[in-house]
Coordinates of C-alpha atoms in Angstrom, one line a residue:
M1 CA 278.5 -82.7 251.9
R2 CA 275.9 -82.6 249.1
I3 CA 273.8 -79.5 249.7
V4 CA 270.7 -77.9 248.4
F5 CA 270.9 -74.1 249.1
M6 CA 267.7 -72.1 249.5
G7 CA 267.9 -68.3 249.8
T8 CA 266.9 -65.1 248.1
P9 CA 268.2 -61.7 249.5
D10 CA 271.8 -60.4 249.9
F11 CA 271.7 -61.6 253.5
A12 CA 272.0 -65.2 252.1
V13 CA 274.9 -64.6 249.7
P14 CA 277.8 -64.8 252.1
T15 CA 276.6 -68.2 253.3
L16 CA 276.3 -69.5 249.8
D17 CA 279.9 -68.3 249.1
R18 CA 281.2 -69.9 252.3
L19 CA 279.7 -73.3 251.6
H20 CA 280.9 -73.2 248.0
A21 CA 284.4 -72.1 249.1
D22 CA 284.5 -74.9 251.7
G23 CA 284.3 -77.5 248.9
H24 CA 280.8 -78.8 249.4
T25 CA 278.8 -79.9 246.4
I26 CA 276.0 -77.4 245.8
A27 CA 273.5 -79.7 244.0
A28 CA 271.0 -76.9 243.4
V29 CA 270.2 -73.3 244.4
Y30 CA 266.6 -72.5 245.1
T31 CA 265.5 -68.9 245.1
R32 CA 262.6 -66.6 244.4
A33 CA 261.7 -65.9 240.8
P34 CA 263.1 -62.7 239.2
A35 CA 260.9 -59.7 240.0
K36 CA 260.2 -56.5 238.1
A37 CA 262.3 -53.6 239.3
G38 CA 263.6 -50.2 238.2
R39 CA 262.0 -47.6 236.0
G40 CA 261.8 -50.0 233.1
M41 CA 260.3 -52.7 235.3
A42 CA 262.6 -55.2 233.8
L43 CA 262.9 -58.6 235.5
K44 CA 265.7 -58.6 238.0
P45 CA 267.1 -61.9 239.5
S46 CA 267.5 -62.1 243.2
P47 CA 271.0 -61.5 244.8
V48 CA 271.3 -65.3 245.4
H49 CA 270.2 -66.0 241.8
A50 CA 272.9 -63.7 240.4
R51 CA 275.6 -65.1 242.7
A52 CA 274.7 -68.7 242.0
E53 CA 275.0 -68.1 238.2
A54 CA 278.3 -66.4 238.7
L55 CA 279.5 -69.5 240.6
G56 CA 278.2 -71.8 237.8
L57 CA 275.6 -73.4 240.0
P58 CA 272.2 -74.7 238.8
V59 CA 269.3 -72.4 239.8
L60 CA 265.6 -73.2 240.3
V61 CA 262.8 -70.7 240.9
P62 CA 259.7 -72.7 241.6
A63 CA 256.5 -70.8 242.5
T64 CA 255.7 -73.3 245.1
L65 CA 257.1 -76.4 246.8
K66 CA 253.8 -77.9 247.7
S67 CA 253.2 -79.8 244.5
E68 CA 254.0 -83.5 243.8
A69 CA 256.3 -82.4 240.9
A70 CA 258.2 -80.0 243.2
A71 CA 258.8 -82.8 245.7
Q72 CA 260.0 -85.2 243.0
D73 CA 262.4 -82.6 241.6
F74 CA 263.8 -81.9 245.1
A75 CA 264.3 -85.6 245.7
R76 CA 266.4 -85.9 242.6
H77 CA 269.1 -83.8 244.2
E78 CA 269.8 -86.6 246.7
A79 CA 270.9 -83.9 249.2
D80 CA 272.7 -84.7 252.5
V81 CA 271.2 -81.5 253.9
A82 CA 269.3 -78.4 252.8
V83 CA 270.6 -75.0 254.0
V84 CA 267.9 -72.3 254.1
V85 CA 268.7 -68.6 254.5
A86 CA 265.8 -66.1 254.1
Y87 CA 264.3 -68.1 251.2
G88 CA 260.8 -66.7 251.3
L89 CA 258.7 -69.8 250.4
L90 CA 257.1 -72.3 252.9
L91 CA 258.8 -75.7 253.0
P92 CA 256.1 -78.4 253.5
Q93 CA 256.9 -81.4 255.6
R94 CA 257.6 -83.6 252.7
I95 CA 260.4 -81.3 251.6
L96 CA 261.7 -81.0 255.1
D97 CA 262.0 -84.8 255.3
L98 CA 263.8 -85.4 252.0
P99 CA 267.5 -84.4 252.8
R100 CA 269.3 -87.1 254.8
H101 CA 270.1 -84.7 257.6
G102 CA 267.0 -82.5 257.2
C103 CA 266.9 -78.8 256.6
L104 CA 269.1 -76.3 258.5
N105 CA 268.0 -72.6 258.7
L106 CA 270.2 -69.7 259.5
H107 CA 268.0 -67.3 261.5
G108 CA 268.8 -63.7 262.3
S109 CA 267.9 -63.7 265.9
L110 CA 268.6 -65.4 269.3
L111 CA 265.7 -67.8 269.4
P112 CA 263.1 -68.1 270.7
R113 CA 263.0 -64.3 270.7
W114 CA 262.0 -62.9 267.4
R115 CA 260.7 -65.8 265.5
G116 CA 259.2 -64.8 262.1
A117 CA 259.8 -62.5 259.2
A118 CA 261.6 -59.4 260.5
P119 CA 263.8 -60.3 263.5
I120 CA 266.6 -57.8 262.7
Q121 CA 264.3 -54.8 262.5
R122 CA 262.2 -55.8 265.5
A123 CA 265.3 -56.3 267.7
V124 CA 266.4 -52.7 267.0
M125 CA 262.9 -51.3 267.4
A126 CA 262.4 -53.0 270.7
G127 CA 265.7 -51.7 272.1
D128 CA 267.3 -55.1 272.6
A129 CA 270.9 -55.0 273.9
E130 CA 272.0 -57.8 271.7
S131 CA 271.1 -59.9 268.6
G132 CA 272.7 -62.7 266.8
V133 CA 272.3 -65.6 264.4
G134 CA 271.5 -69.2 265.0
V135 CA 271.5 -72.5 263.1
M136 CA 268.2 -74.3 263.6
R137 CA 266.8 -77.6 262.3
M138 CA 263.6 -76.8 260.6
E139 CA 260.2 -78.1 261.6
A140 CA 256.7 -77.5 260.2
G141 CA 256.2 -74.7 262.9
L142 CA 257.4 -71.1 262.4
D143 CA 261.0 -71.1 263.6
T144 CA 260.2 -73.6 266.3
G145 CA 263.0 -76.2 265.7
P146 CA 265.9 -77.1 267.9
V147 CA 269.0 -74.9 267.8
A148 CA 272.5 -76.2 267.4
M149 CA 274.8 -73.1 267.4
E150 CA 274.5 -69.4 268.0
E151 CA 276.7 -66.3 267.8
R152 CA 275.9 -63.0 269.5
I153 CA 276.5 -59.3 268.7
A154 CA 275.8 -56.2 270.7
I155 CA 273.3 -53.6 269.4
T156 CA 275.0 -50.3 270.1
E157 CA 273.2 -47.0 270.5
G158 CA 272.2 -45.5 267.2
M159 CA 272.8 -48.8 265.3
T160 CA 270.3 -49.1 262.4
A161 CA 268.7 -52.3 261.2
G162 CA 270.8 -52.1 258.1
E163 CA 274.0 -52.0 260.0
L164 CA 272.9 -54.9 262.2
H165 CA 272.0 -56.8 259.0
D166 CA 275.4 -56.2 257.5
A167 CA 277.2 -57.3 260.7
L168 CA 275.2 -60.5 260.9
M169 CA 275.8 -61.5 257.3
P170 CA 279.4 -62.6 257.7
L171 CA 278.8 -63.9 261.2
G172 CA 276.0 -66.1 259.9
A173 CA 278.1 -67.4 257.0
D174 CA 280.9 -68.4 259.3
L175 CA 278.4 -70.0 261.8
M176 CA 276.7 -72.1 259.1
G177 CA 280.1 -73.1 257.6
R178 CA 281.2 -74.4 261.0
A179 CA 277.8 -76.1 261.5
I180 CA 278.0 -78.0 258.3
R181 CA 281.5 -79.2 259.1
A182 CA 280.3 -80.4 262.5
L183 CA 277.4 -82.2 260.8
E184 CA 279.8 -83.8 258.4
R185 CA 281.8 -85.2 261.4
G186 CA 278.6 -86.3 263.2
G187 CA 279.2 -83.7 266.0
L188 CA 276.3 -81.3 265.5
T189 CA 274.1 -81.4 268.6
F190 CA 270.6 -79.7 268.8
V191 CA 268.9 -78.3 271.8
P192 CA 265.2 -77.6 272.0
Q193 CA 264.2 -74.0 272.2
A194 CA 263.0 -72.7 275.6
E195 CA 259.3 -72.5 276.0
E196 CA 259.5 -69.1 277.7
G197 CA 260.5 -65.8 276.0
V198 CA 258.9 -66.5 272.6
V199 CA 258.3 -63.3 270.6
Y200 CA 257.1 -63.0 267.0
A201 CA 258.8 -60.6 264.6
H202 CA 255.8 -59.7 262.4
K203 CA 256.4 -58.5 258.9
I204 CA 257.0 -54.7 258.7
T205 CA 254.0 -52.9 257.3
N206 CA 254.0 -49.5 255.5
E207 CA 251.4 -48.2 257.9
E208 CA 253.7 -48.4 260.9
A209 CA 256.5 -46.4 259.2
R210 CA 255.0 -43.0 260.0
I211 CA 256.7 -41.5 263.0
D212 CA 254.5 -40.9 266.1
W213 CA 256.1 -37.9 267.8
S214 CA 253.9 -38.3 270.8
R215 CA 255.9 -41.4 271.9
P216 CA 259.0 -41.0 274.2
A217 CA 262.2 -40.0 272.5
E218 CA 263.9 -43.3 273.1
E219 CA 261.1 -45.1 271.4
V220 CA 261.0 -42.7 268.4
A221 CA 264.8 -43.1 267.9
R222 CA 264.5 -46.9 268.0
H223 CA 261.6 -46.8 265.6
V224 CA 263.6 -44.7 263.1
N225 CA 266.7 -46.8 263.4
G226 CA 264.9 -50.1 263.2
L227 CA 263.2 -49.1 259.9
S228 CA 266.4 -47.9 258.3
P229 CA 267.2 -48.1 255.5
F230 CA 264.0 -49.9 254.5
P231 CA 261.1 -49.1 254.4
G232 CA 262.3 -45.9 256.3
A233 CA 260.4 -44.1 259.0
Y234 CA 258.9 -40.9 257.8
F235 CA 257.1 -37.6 258.7
E236 CA 255.4 -35.0 256.6
A237 CA 256.1 -31.3 256.5
D238 CA 255.5 -28.2 254.5
L239 CA 258.8 -27.5 252.7
G240 CA 257.7 -24.5 250.7
K241 CA 256.0 -26.3 247.7
G242 CA 253.3 -28.1 249.7
T243 CA 253.5 -31.0 252.0
E244 CA 256.3 -33.5 251.4
R245 CA 257.2 -36.8 252.9
V246 CA 260.7 -37.0 254.5
K247 CA 262.4 -40.3 255.5
V248 CA 264.5 -40.3 258.6
L249 CA 267.4 -42.8 258.4
R250 CA 269.1 -42.3 261.8
A251 CA 268.1 -40.6 265.0
L252 CA 269.4 -40.4 268.6
P253 CA 267.6 -39.3 271.8
S254 CA 268.5 -35.7 272.8
E255 CA 267.7 -33.0 275.3
G256 CA 264.8 -30.7 274.7
S257 CA 261.1 -30.4 275.1
G258 CA 258.1 -28.9 273.4
A259 CA 254.9 -29.8 271.6
P260 CA 255.5 -33.2 269.9
G261 CA 256.7 -32.8 266.3
T262 CA 258.1 -29.3 266.8
L263 CA 261.5 -28.5 265.4
L264 CA 263.6 -27.1 268.3
D265 CA 266.9 -26.0 266.9
A266 CA 269.2 -25.8 263.9
A267 CA 270.7 -29.2 264.8
C268 CA 267.4 -30.8 263.7
T269 CA 266.2 -31.7 267.2
V270 CA 262.5 -32.5 267.3
A271 CA 260.3 -32.6 270.4
C272 CA 258.6 -35.9 271.4
G273 CA 256.0 -36.9 273.9
A274 CA 258.8 -37.1 276.5
G275 CA 262.2 -35.6 275.6
A276 CA 263.4 -35.0 272.1
V277 CA 265.3 -36.7 269.2
R278 CA 268.0 -35.4 267.0
L279 CA 267.5 -36.4 263.4
I280 CA 271.0 -37.3 262.1
E281 CA 270.3 -38.4 258.5
L282 CA 267.3 -37.7 256.3
R283 CA 266.1 -38.2 252.7
R284 CA 263.5 -36.1 250.9
A285 CA 261.2 -37.8 248.5
G286 CA 262.6 -37.7 245.0
K287 CA 265.8 -35.9 246.1
G288 CA 268.3 -38.7 245.7
G289 CA 270.9 -39.2 248.4
A290 CA 270.6 -38.7 252.2
A291 CA 271.6 -35.5 254.0
S292 CA 272.6 -34.6 257.5
G293 CA 270.0 -33.0 259.7
E294 CA 271.6 -29.6 259.4
D295 CA 271.9 -29.8 255.6
F296 CA 268.3 -30.9 255.4
L297 CA 267.1 -27.8 257.3
R298 CA 269.2 -25.4 255.2
G299 CA 267.9 -27.0 252.0
A300 CA 264.3 -26.9 253.2
R301 CA 264.7 -23.5 254.7
L302 CA 263.2 -24.6 258.0
V303 CA 263.8 -22.9 261.4
A304 CA 262.9 -23.6 265.0
G305 CA 259.2 -23.7 265.5
A306 CA 258.4 -25.6 262.3
S307 CA 256.0 -28.5 262.7
F308 CA 256.6 -32.1 261.5
A309 CA 253.4 -34.1 261.1

């Protein structure tokens, strides 16, 4: 098949690798433009950009696909199909109509649940028992198109969004590889999404990252794990040199009770509105790597009774 690949983050890289390894012709790779990063604020290409160049594939970084020039450039690729994985730019109807078999999207949820920008994080935060990936034919609506294939995976207790993300990457790459082979044989069948059970995975905001200890322990743990590793749920505490922000990267419900936000023991158990959570892994601002709950308390010289805001 002659494919235009469209993706940006590391989640998309295994799918690009799979399609390339399967012998398809990657006519072009579309990705977001390099962004400033690091202390020197040097321009850094996206993970897909870097991988495409390593594979010797042509890379395009248009600021928009809505212009006439962008449509004409896309048409020149004469693609059989476009494969879209977390690209980050809106595809207008004209672009969707150009490939012979349309545009296929690899989506990180079991549609119609968690349409939108942050399906992996929202699934963990909501306490879903399972997640998965699906291959969908794209329409103008947000993740509304019919689905051809899905693979499922359990969300185990304490699993973070980062761990779910990493588990879904190879699963999605394999699924899209099989979908393109089926499309090539004329055997890819699409089924409309159910009208019931639609939930939108809104983009994660910095404002919702602060931990609310007044919530039940199960909700606090899911909130922490769903925002790990990025942007990271956080609390603030006086660690001897004024108030510092501390990110929590993993938490589990635990036994205990007390005023919400109160440190209960040396195992880094903190009281919630109902029950308590044990903070398994934390990172202090500006302190580099993560530490266990016990090591964090020793380093910060905190004892039971301390208050986490």
